RNA sequence: GCACCCAUAGCUCAGCUGGAUAGAGCGCUGCCCUCCGAAGGCAGAGGCCUCAGGUUCGAAUCCUGAUGGGUGCACCA
């Protein structure tokens, strides 16, 4: 239950850092009110953080240093005054001024431990916050062309986007997962013709797959299905008889395939947006008119790219978007010289649609090979929303596959590219997801099939899952009640060993970590945190080898219960973190 | 030629809105199972945070430039 101290701070221990920061800010406010500090100081840069070196105390604040300049005061003077006031709070054991003006805080005995019951009470909701304030965020990811099954590259984008979505949801945003279906362009004709060839094949004809068609086996079933549906009606008929119909049925079939692939990964989209729906409905025209109304559309001729002049380059007048007015390097064509839309035009209309649907924030997850489109897309969103809707584009770098330490060769030409299904079938959904998040999105990722399945600390998935399972193992051997309600009542003040406090402290970091991860749109931070948390847990476990008094199971209940409460809290945080990553915790490793 | 991303231990990589003595895993050296799961843990060695300037009380972190690597560069999506 929240308890109020004299300053009115919530004391439910959900986030000790936030709580102490509030105390610092309120104290600074009081100092300003009494004229010790000037009024109206900008307190945004004041932080309360764990010091790098634990010997410096439990928390450190930079308040005095940040405020020294704007307050026109000596940082030491601010530090001394602030320090004296903070020391009177019953949660603070001691404050010391260090270095150029750091305040190192030591919390009163039992303060850290306070967080454990509140973790148990909150369960896997511990760390959930309202930092997003219900803002509507749209995350577009995967968006692979509906012309084939998803491959490893898509897998990384899919896992990243899905985990980011869960993370932002946990942080209090109203999140929509969205897939943009590129069903409007020429590649759908290619798909339809390829399916048509498979259809002829299903009728017993010998067919060849010329360049510019998709020879993949996955279209055999689609051709067969077409035969089952229309019989021989399209055999040896000209394109204008069947193309329209085959386009539709083929994209539907391929979308079903893609949805099944995503389902195998545990990814479910909230919204599927069809590019085709933008054509012939005035949507593209509307978006371009919106730009035109801002004077950003004109007829013009682009300069040839320098240093790499295409052989067949010739100057052409086109309809251009003045993206340079919003940070792009050159203006971009929206109509081809024959009057048709470029691919960029429906993309503009699509993002216009997202803006009109009322999103406060847009996120696009692309492959790194689309890095060249970031500026123009941001320019379009900036122009269409008058700079009010931020667009963050997250680029996912390549995944390099290894097997037995050897690079796993992929060749699209030979049709041997590795599919999402191959990866999931080989190592499972959970391992695939976790491994995809063990690297920053903009760093290349090495994925080794063997290491992913290895049961050792080399394998971070295993290591984290193992910690979770070990907690269950202890619980099942306990001879006292281990339900959460009982554990939450345990007296945690006996947990004083540094290894125990290290684990408590790591658990206490969880809410801050989540905020950072959500703010920076970097879900990989969760994977690294879980590894660290598991590490602290394993370390404490092994302390029990040499120091029996640190073992979780003790002879008397009063010594056992708080220890079980501690590891239960640890387990809950691991469970919450894995939940955000979309990984199912394992109750036992066998 | 231009734009974007990257450069941290021998290797693969973390590093929070700029904070104190820069971290982890692998590999290397030496330890720890009559004990809750050794599928683990502890300790040691290993660094000019690519280089040069700048901003700052303070820079791996921000800015500029250089070097080295990746990606993309008229109407293809």
XYZ file of C-alpha atoms (C1' of nucleotides) in Angstrom:
667
model
C 0.000 0.000 0.000
C 1.296 3.437 -0.808
C 2.328 5.373 2.246
C 2.723 9.108 2.204
C 5.666 10.792 3.812
C 5.558 14.371 4.957
C 6.335 15.683 1.500
C 3.500 13.675 0.064
C 5.683 11.397 -2.027
C 4.221 8.070 -3.006
C 6.133 5.406 -1.198
C 5.011 2.209 -2.788
C 8.569 1.437 -3.816
C 7.580 0.720 -7.395
C 10.532 2.732 -8.485
C 13.003 3.744 -5.852
C 14.989 5.865 -8.258
C 11.935 7.833 -9.260
C 10.988 8.173 -5.608
C 14.351 9.561 -4.555
C 14.460 11.781 -7.594
C 11.129 13.201 -6.553
C 12.580 13.824 -3.111
C 15.548 15.650 -4.626
C 13.340 17.759 -6.870
C 11.023 18.658 -4.020
C 13.940 19.607 -1.852
C 15.294 21.815 -4.591
C 11.846 23.354 -4.903
C 11.830 24.111 -1.204
C 15.248 25.707 -1.457
C 13.990 27.910 -4.259
C 10.903 28.842 -2.284
C 13.095 29.933 0.621
C 15.351 31.948 -1.618
C 18.365 29.708 -1.206
C 18.179 28.995 -4.919
C 16.809 31.232 -7.670
C 13.232 30.537 -8.766
C 12.430 28.929 -12.089
C 15.509 26.787 -12.558
C 15.351 24.164 -15.267
C 15.446 20.871 -13.381
C 15.127 18.594 -16.378
C 18.765 17.532 -16.382
C 18.802 16.558 -12.754
C 19.281 12.830 -12.536
C 19.344 10.225 -9.825
C 21.295 7.198 -10.928
C 23.123 4.239 -9.579
C 26.803 5.152 -9.313
C 29.131 3.069 -11.426
C 31.140 2.167 -8.426
C 28.904 0.674 -5.733
C 31.295 1.841 -3.030
C 30.128 5.369 -3.756
C 26.759 4.591 -2.286
C 23.339 3.556 -3.464
C 22.436 6.486 -5.645
C 24.111 9.573 -6.970
C 22.661 12.856 -8.124
C 24.259 15.495 -10.287
C 21.817 18.208 -9.141
C 24.414 20.597 -7.739
C 26.574 20.473 -10.846
C 23.732 20.860 -13.290
C 22.297 23.823 -11.416
C 25.525 25.598 -10.568
C 25.742 27.547 -13.781
C 22.108 28.656 -14.206
C 21.937 29.499 -10.489
C 25.270 31.311 -10.715
C 26.420 29.531 -7.601
C 29.323 27.360 -6.621
C 28.343 23.694 -7.072
C 29.833 22.862 -3.679
C 27.597 25.417 -1.996
C 24.473 23.953 -3.557
C 25.688 20.457 -2.787
C 26.300 21.219 0.883
C 22.878 22.767 1.383
C 21.051 20.077 -0.560
C 22.990 17.423 1.243
C 22.016 18.742 4.671
C 18.363 18.810 3.771
C 18.282 15.384 2.166
C 19.965 13.883 5.198
C 16.910 14.691 7.294
C 14.696 12.358 5.279
C 14.184 9.075 7.038
C 14.919 7.136 3.901
C 18.398 8.569 3.616
C 21.114 7.185 5.858
C 23.898 9.463 4.743
C 24.819 11.931 2.063
C 28.300 12.849 1.038
C 29.540 15.408 -1.411
C 32.097 13.943 -3.752
C 34.237 15.075 -6.621
C 33.125 18.258 -8.310
C 29.723 18.219 -6.589
C 28.193 14.789 -6.816
C 25.907 13.860 -3.996
C 26.303 10.239 -3.044
C 23.305 8.947 -1.189
C 23.235 5.967 1.071
C 19.775 4.706 1.762
C 18.601 3.761 5.218
C 18.688 0.087 6.065
C 15.774 -1.753 4.585
C 15.012 0.770 1.868
C 16.184 -1.376 -1.009
C 14.497 -4.431 0.339
C 11.218 -2.538 0.373
C 10.991 -3.020 -3.352
C 10.675 -6.793 -3.135
C 7.157 -6.999 -1.680
C 5.963 -4.437 -4.157
C 7.386 -6.476 -7.029
C 5.586 -9.532 -5.795
C 2.380 -7.571 -5.379
C 2.633 -6.160 -8.886
C 3.656 -9.464 -10.429
C 4.713 -9.260 -14.046
C 3.201 -5.779 -14.191
C 6.108 -4.488 -12.131
C 7.771 -1.783 -14.180
C 4.696 -0.966 -16.214
C 4.521 2.800 -16.472
C 2.449 5.613 -17.837
C 5.333 7.473 -19.427
C 3.589 7.133 -22.779
C 0.519 8.836 -21.420
C -1.675 6.854 -23.799
C -0.087 8.466 -26.844
C -1.004 6.671 -30.043
C 2.003 5.089 -31.714
C 1.953 3.275 -35.024
C 4.713 0.770 -35.670
C 4.997 -0.413 -39.230
C 7.214 -3.435 -39.647
C 7.981 -6.416 -41.867
C 5.960 -5.048 -44.821
C 7.587 -7.612 -47.101
C 6.341 -7.787 -50.675
C 3.637 -10.464 -50.914
C 5.618 -12.416 -53.453
C 7.222 -15.088 -51.325
C 7.697 -16.485 -47.840
C 9.545 -14.467 -45.218
C 13.279 -15.027 -44.888
C 15.796 -14.408 -42.095
C 16.109 -10.700 -42.815
C 12.373 -10.256 -42.340
C 12.601 -12.316 -39.185
C 14.830 -9.797 -37.477
C 12.554 -6.936 -38.451
C 9.514 -8.894 -37.308
C 10.961 -9.705 -33.892
C 12.339 -6.218 -33.422
C 9.091 -4.501 -34.364
C 6.975 -6.807 -32.258
C 9.193 -6.466 -29.192
C 9.339 -2.700 -29.588
C 5.555 -2.650 -29.794
C 5.241 -4.674 -26.589
C 7.813 -2.491 -24.897
C 5.962 0.709 -25.754
C 2.703 -0.847 -24.693
C 4.290 -1.687 -21.332
C 5.464 1.907 -21.096
C 1.961 3.230 -21.450
C 1.624 3.939 -25.148
C -1.364 2.977 -27.245
C 0.366 0.871 -29.860
C -0.745 -0.349 -33.283
C 1.233 -3.024 -35.109
C 0.874 -2.488 -38.810
C 1.917 -4.150 -42.069
C 1.995 -2.275 -45.355
C 1.158 -4.609 -48.202
C 2.991 -3.665 -51.394
C 0.275 -4.981 -53.653
C 0.066 -2.049 -56.014
C 3.245 -2.208 -58.028
C 4.721 -4.170 -60.880
C 6.020 -6.992 -58.754
C 2.464 -8.236 -58.272
C 2.199 -8.695 -62.052
C 5.390 -10.698 -61.878
C 3.868 -12.787 -59.122
C 0.683 -13.341 -61.126
C 2.621 -14.438 -64.200
C 4.718 -16.795 -62.101
C 1.610 -18.320 -60.583
C 0.127 -18.605 -64.051
C 3.139 -20.661 -65.113
C 2.601 -22.968 -62.144
C -1.037 -23.145 -63.147
C -0.074 -24.294 -66.650
C 2.291 -26.748 -65.043
C -0.557 -28.095 -62.960
C -2.313 -28.748 -66.258
C 0.571 -30.885 -67.372
C 2.420 -28.346 -69.498
C 6.188 -28.054 -69.496
C 7.054 -24.547 -68.433
C 10.248 -22.536 -68.146
C 10.749 -19.687 -65.676
C 12.361 -16.821 -67.567
C 14.222 -14.015 -65.844
C 11.798 -11.709 -64.133
C 9.589 -14.465 -62.757
C 9.634 -16.189 -59.390
C 10.679 -19.818 -59.723
C 10.170 -20.742 -56.070
C 8.460 -23.999 -55.165
C 6.081 -22.221 -52.849
C 4.021 -21.139 -55.876
C 3.274 -24.713 -56.957
C 0.431 -24.975 -54.471
C -0.878 -21.578 -55.496
C -0.967 -22.650 -59.147
C -2.680 -25.860 -58.172
C -5.251 -23.931 -56.164
C -5.913 -21.740 -59.167
C -6.502 -24.830 -61.271
C -8.849 -26.234 -58.645
C -10.821 -23.019 -58.711
C -11.066 -22.150 -62.413
C -10.316 -25.435 -64.127
C -8.852 -24.901 -67.585
C -10.561 -21.555 -68.208
C -7.243 -19.645 -68.333
C -5.168 -22.189 -70.249
C -3.557 -20.627 -73.300
C -5.525 -17.433 -72.822
C -4.025 -13.939 -73.199
C -3.110 -11.979 -70.090
C -6.027 -9.613 -70.193
C -8.308 -12.583 -69.580
C -6.650 -13.828 -66.366
C -4.143 -11.288 -65.042
C -6.565 -9.299 -62.913
C -8.013 -12.361 -61.258
C -4.689 -14.111 -60.743
C -3.167 -10.991 -59.197
C -5.892 -10.924 -56.595
C -5.952 -14.591 -55.740
C -2.152 -14.809 -55.713
C -1.609 -11.910 -53.343
C -4.285 -13.346 -51.077
C -2.556 -16.708 -51.092
C 0.852 -15.164 -50.420
C -0.523 -13.021 -47.618
C -1.902 -16.151 -46.003
C 1.562 -17.627 -46.252
C 3.127 -14.553 -44.672
C 0.548 -14.465 -41.905
C 1.303 -18.088 -41.146
C 5.024 -17.322 -41.053
C 4.447 -14.474 -38.631
C 2.180 -16.659 -36.527
C 5.008 -19.188 -36.260
C 7.077 -16.404 -34.738
C 4.231 -15.324 -32.507
C 3.687 -12.020 -34.278
C 0.170 -10.727 -34.822
C -0.505 -7.528 -36.710
C -3.314 -5.215 -35.653
C -3.748 -3.714 -39.083
C -2.946 -4.730 -42.644
C -2.818 -1.765 -44.954
C -3.118 -2.371 -48.685
C -1.138 -0.148 -51.001
C -3.672 -0.969 -53.702
C -6.409 0.657 -51.654
C -4.706 3.970 -52.310
C -5.128 3.736 -56.074
C -8.253 4.916 -57.820
C -9.682 6.230 -54.577
C -8.185 9.690 -54.683
C -6.002 8.971 -51.653
C -2.734 9.575 -53.446
C -4.102 12.690 -55.090
C -5.266 13.977 -51.694
C -1.856 13.491 -50.133
C -0.066 15.191 -52.985
C -2.578 18.019 -52.927
C -1.799 18.500 -49.258
C 1.853 18.901 -50.205
C 0.980 21.058 -53.194
C -1.030 23.362 -50.925
C 2.165 23.935 -48.967
C 4.003 24.767 -52.197
C 6.081 21.614 -52.067
C 5.147 20.106 -55.452
C 6.585 21.353 -58.737
C 7.541 20.323 -62.237
C 11.275 20.094 -62.666
C 14.325 18.214 -63.806
C 16.751 16.535 -61.432
C 20.505 16.734 -61.732
C 22.152 13.417 -62.563
C 23.781 11.766 -59.544
C 27.419 12.707 -59.369
C 30.225 10.239 -59.671
C 28.030 7.422 -60.852
C 26.228 8.426 -63.998
C 23.870 5.710 -65.248
C 24.518 4.709 -68.844
C 21.073 5.582 -70.055
C 20.619 8.739 -68.068
C 18.793 11.577 -69.745
C 17.213 14.718 -68.380
C 13.464 14.369 -67.897
C 10.915 16.713 -66.501
C 8.965 15.136 -63.663
C 6.586 16.002 -60.892
C 8.791 16.507 -57.843
C 8.327 16.786 -54.086
C 10.445 19.528 -52.579
C 11.730 17.223 -49.825
C 14.828 19.417 -49.460
C 12.611 21.881 -47.626
C 12.349 19.236 -44.880
C 15.904 18.012 -44.648
C 16.356 15.743 -47.651
C 19.406 16.009 -49.902
C 17.603 16.224 -53.238
C 13.982 16.603 -54.279
C 12.219 13.363 -55.108
C 9.994 12.405 -58.051
C 6.415 11.401 -57.308
C 5.416 10.781 -60.926
C 7.355 8.946 -63.567
C 7.941 10.616 -66.926
C 5.059 8.586 -68.372
C 2.719 10.081 -65.791
C 2.400 6.997 -63.566
C 3.077 7.274 -59.814
C 6.491 6.400 -58.482
C 6.572 3.964 -55.542
C 7.162 6.994 -53.352
C 3.757 8.531 -54.111
C 1.655 5.794 -52.469
C 4.169 5.734 -49.611
C 3.478 9.409 -49.028
C -0.242 8.742 -49.171
C 0.138 5.837 -46.761
C 1.949 7.949 -44.199
C -0.585 10.726 -44.743
C -3.243 8.180 -43.915
C -1.439 7.254 -40.687
C -1.229 10.910 -39.725
C -4.920 11.384 -40.458
C -5.758 8.389 -38.312
C -4.492 10.463 -35.423
C -1.213 8.864 -34.439
C 1.000 10.997 -32.238
C 4.098 9.140 -33.283
C 5.103 6.946 -36.207
C 7.785 4.281 -36.293
C 8.918 2.478 -39.446
C 11.111 -0.594 -39.223
C 13.083 -1.125 -42.419
C 15.940 -3.286 -43.574
C 19.263 -1.478 -43.646
C 19.219 -1.612 -47.434
C 16.398 0.930 -47.331
C 18.522 3.469 -45.503
C 18.400 5.698 -48.545
C 14.661 6.316 -48.089
C 14.749 7.536 -44.540
C 15.273 11.197 -45.256
C 12.603 11.478 -47.899
C 10.092 9.613 -45.745
C 10.835 11.824 -42.782
C 10.567 14.845 -45.039
C 7.144 13.719 -46.228
C 5.849 13.101 -42.701
C 7.299 16.356 -41.468
C 5.664 18.268 -44.313
C 2.298 16.525 -44.045
C 2.044 16.915 -40.272
C 3.613 20.370 -40.097
C 6.375 18.837 -38.031
C 3.943 17.681 -35.361
C 4.195 13.932 -35.831
C 7.664 12.500 -35.334
C 8.707 9.604 -37.532
C 11.445 7.352 -36.217
C 12.881 4.959 -38.749
C 14.643 1.957 -37.265
C 16.968 0.161 -39.632
C 17.717 -3.485 -38.989
C 21.113 -4.652 -40.175
C 21.787 -7.944 -41.870
C 21.676 -11.309 -40.162
C 24.637 -13.545 -40.944
C 23.898 -17.197 -40.432
C 26.404 -19.710 -39.158
C 26.322 -23.414 -38.651
C 29.142 -25.175 -36.835
C 30.966 -21.888 -36.886
C 30.929 -21.896 -40.700
C 29.059 -19.200 -42.610
C 25.773 -20.539 -43.901
C 25.612 -19.646 -47.563
C 22.518 -17.990 -48.873
C 21.855 -17.335 -52.497
C 18.613 -15.869 -53.678
C 19.462 -16.766 -57.256
C 19.888 -20.425 -56.475
C 16.746 -20.303 -54.377
C 18.630 -21.417 -51.258
C 17.901 -18.395 -49.088
C 17.015 -19.341 -45.577
C 13.412 -18.827 -44.591
C 11.882 -17.659 -41.358
C 10.301 -21.094 -41.154
C 13.689 -22.774 -41.456
C 15.035 -20.819 -38.515
C 11.984 -21.360 -36.332
C 11.812 -25.058 -37.204
C 15.470 -25.446 -36.352
C 15.721 -23.652 -33.024
C 12.161 -22.771 -32.018
C 10.264 -19.543 -31.672
C 11.592 -18.470 -28.298
C 15.249 -18.931 -29.137
C 14.812 -17.218 -32.490
C 13.188 -14.217 -30.873
C 15.695 -13.819 -28.083
C 18.721 -14.235 -30.338
C 17.398 -11.638 -32.752
C 17.400 -9.134 -29.897
C 20.905 -9.800 -28.614
C 22.305 -7.084 -30.817
C 21.470 -3.451 -31.341
C 19.199 -3.081 -34.361
C 21.753 -1.106 -36.336
C 24.563 -3.603 -35.747
C 24.953 -6.711 -37.905
C 23.882 -9.903 -36.159
C 25.623 -13.252 -36.275
C 23.181 -16.079 -35.750
C 24.751 -19.452 -35.103
C 22.311 -22.341 -35.218
C 24.460 -24.484 -32.962
C 25.146 -21.858 -30.362
C 21.447 -20.999 -30.276
C 20.675 -24.508 -29.115
C 23.638 -24.931 -26.801
C 22.816 -25.298 -23.146
C 25.571 -23.219 -21.624
C 26.259 -19.680 -20.596
C 27.484 -18.970 -24.138
C 23.867 -19.006 -25.017
C 22.074 -16.053 -23.444
C 18.643 -17.526 -24.015
C 19.534 -20.607 -22.086
C 21.259 -18.665 -19.354
C 18.216 -16.502 -18.679
C 15.763 -19.374 -18.956
C 17.931 -21.417 -16.624
C 17.695 -18.775 -13.912
C 13.931 -18.757 -14.225
C 13.751 -22.533 -14.025
C 16.109 -22.684 -11.067
C 13.755 -20.527 -9.053
C 10.993 -23.020 -9.698
C 13.298 -25.793 -8.614
C 13.936 -24.112 -5.285
C 10.273 -23.347 -4.743
C 9.299 -26.950 -5.301
C 11.782 -28.068 -2.643
C 10.718 -25.507 -0.073
C 8.925 -26.770 2.982
C 7.128 -23.515 3.649
C 4.276 -21.823 1.820
C 5.572 -20.243 -1.367
C 2.499 -18.455 -2.648
C 2.977 -14.797 -3.495
C 0.708 -13.513 -0.752
C 2.809 -15.255 1.879
C 6.140 -14.280 0.374
C 5.111 -10.639 0.104
C 4.767 -10.538 3.886
C 8.260 -11.837 4.577
C 10.612 -9.727 6.676
C 13.309 -8.758 4.224
C 15.511 -6.902 6.654
C 17.676 -9.982 7.134
C 18.878 -9.737 3.554
C 22.073 -7.821 4.072
C 24.772 -9.701 2.222
C 26.275 -7.825 -0.719
C 25.352 -10.564 -3.181
C 21.763 -10.398 -1.993
C 21.698 -6.632 -2.156
C 23.225 -6.748 -5.624
C 20.295 -8.805 -6.804
C 17.823 -6.495 -5.069
C 19.499 -3.527 -6.697
C 19.386 -5.108 -10.123
C 15.694 -5.791 -9.714
C 15.195 -2.181 -8.652
C 16.768 -1.040 -11.921
C 14.058 -2.637 -14.002
C 11.666 0.347 -14.173
C 14.473 2.711 -15.178
C 15.785 0.286 -17.739
C 12.356 0.016 -19.290
C 12.018 3.755 -19.524
C 15.361 4.068 -21.256
C 14.573 1.232 -23.642
C 11.175 2.717 -24.457
C 12.499 6.217 -24.926
C 15.290 5.143 -27.240
C 13.166 2.524 -29.023
C 15.780 -0.115 -28.236
C 14.306 -3.409 -27.046
C 17.729 -5.098 -27.113
C 18.447 -3.356 -23.813
C 15.951 -5.700 -22.196
C 17.770 -8.765 -23.464
C 21.061 -7.487 -22.050
C 19.448 -6.536 -18.759
C 17.907 -9.978 -18.371
C 21.308 -11.523 -18.910
C 22.778 -9.307 -16.174
C 19.905 -10.068 -13.849
C 20.284 -13.801 -14.418
C 24.000 -13.400 -13.783
C 23.411 -11.805 -10.377
C 21.004 -14.571 -9.558
C 23.414 -17.363 -10.530
C 26.181 -15.640 -8.586
C 24.073 -15.522 -5.439
C 23.092 -19.140 -5.913
C 26.703 -20.198 -6.004
C 27.578 -18.193 -2.940
C 25.546 -20.820 -1.171
C 28.261 -23.349 -2.003
C 30.770 -21.713 0.293
C 28.384 -19.907 2.594
C 25.493 -22.158 3.583
C 23.825 -19.272 5.384
C 23.176 -17.693 1.983
C 21.271 -20.647 0.594
C 17.687 -19.910 -0.209
C 16.357 -22.842 1.767
C 17.144 -22.537 5.445
C 16.047 -24.556 8.435
C 13.605 -22.036 9.776
C 10.836 -20.313 7.917
C 11.833 -16.839 9.054
C 15.147 -17.190 7.251
C 13.734 -18.948 4.211
C 10.730 -16.770 3.384
C 12.585 -13.532 2.627
C 15.054 -15.370 0.431
C 12.277 -17.017 -1.505
C 10.624 -13.616 -1.806
C 13.817 -12.252 -3.303
C 14.199 -14.930 -5.932
C 10.492 -14.896 -6.664
C 10.766 -11.174 -7.414
C 13.735 -11.912 -9.640
C 11.747 -14.558 -11.433
C 8.812 -12.209 -11.941
C 11.030 -9.581 -13.533
C 12.589 -12.174 -15.810
C 9.102 -13.292 -16.716
C 8.016 -9.734 -17.449
C 11.105 -9.066 -19.541
C 10.762 -12.258 -21.515
C 7.106 -11.409 -21.979
C 8.010 -8.136 -23.645
C 10.474 -9.929 -25.885
C 7.776 -12.432 -26.736
C 9.667 -15.333 -25.222
C 7.904 -17.933 -23.090
C 9.655 -18.592 -19.777
C 10.524 -22.237 -19.156
C 9.508 -23.763 -15.867
C 12.181 -26.401 -16.122
C 15.033 -27.031 -18.515
C 14.819 -30.770 -18.954
C 31.206 12.127 -55.956
C 27.030 12.377 -52.179
C 24.047 10.521 -48.032
C 23.191 7.223 -43.880
C 25.173 3.513 -40.302
C 29.442 1.688 -37.769
C 34.712 1.953 -35.286
C 35.373 0.185 -27.349
C 40.026 -5.977 -24.453
C 43.177 -11.090 -28.923
C 37.598 -12.284 -30.790
C 32.049 -11.028 -30.532
C 29.741 -6.976 -28.347
C 27.148 -3.713 -24.033
C 27.779 1.159 -22.106
C 21.527 5.202 -19.495
C 19.033 12.661 -20.944
C 27.536 13.807 -21.019
C 29.533 11.976 -14.823
C 33.854 9.504 -10.680
C 38.775 3.929 -11.434
C 35.259 2.083 -19.206
C 31.984 -3.441 -18.569
C 30.186 -8.638 -20.146
C 30.804 -13.244 -22.856
C 34.380 -16.184 -25.567
C 39.600 -17.434 -25.421
C 43.948 -17.694 -21.762
C 45.785 -18.772 -16.281
C 44.403 -20.574 -11.372
C 40.494 -22.102 -8.157
C 35.152 -23.971 -6.222
C 30.585 -29.875 -6.379
C 29.847 -34.960 1.134
C 26.279 -28.397 -0.879
C 18.923 -25.515 -3.094
C 20.384 -28.066 -10.618
C 28.751 -27.445 -11.618
C 23.689 -26.763 -17.701
C 26.759 -22.898 -12.664
C 30.301 -19.673 -9.782
C 34.996 -17.022 -8.016
C 39.770 -14.809 -9.051
C 43.809 -13.107 -12.453
C 45.995 -11.255 -16.927
C 44.265 -8.303 -21.067
C 42.390 -0.894 -23.050
C 45.809 5.537 -26.222
C 37.370 3.767 -26.178
C 40.577 4.499 -34.581
C 43.111 9.551 -35.014
C 43.128 15.157 -34.559
C 40.721 19.374 -32.937
C 36.292 21.733 -30.391
C 32.100 22.503 -26.568
C 32.004 21.540 -20.990
C 33.430 21.868 -14.197
C 33.546 16.937 -16.671
C 33.492 13.448 -23.199
C 33.632 6.424 -25.091
C 29.025 9.482 -25.145
C 27.785 15.954 -28.093
C 30.105 19.014 -32.579
C 33.802 19.441 -36.816
C 37.454 17.108 -39.747
C 40.520 12.804 -41.124
C 41.158 7.436 -41.648
C 39.080 2.503 -42.033
C 34.573 -0.768 -42.902
C 29.062 -1.550 -44.293
C 24.668 0.158 -47.055
C 22.122 3.063 -50.577
C 22.255 6.572 -54.547
C 17.250 9.382 -61.711
C 11.225 7.289 -63.779
C 12.706 -0.453 -59.995
C 9.324 -1.493 -55.206
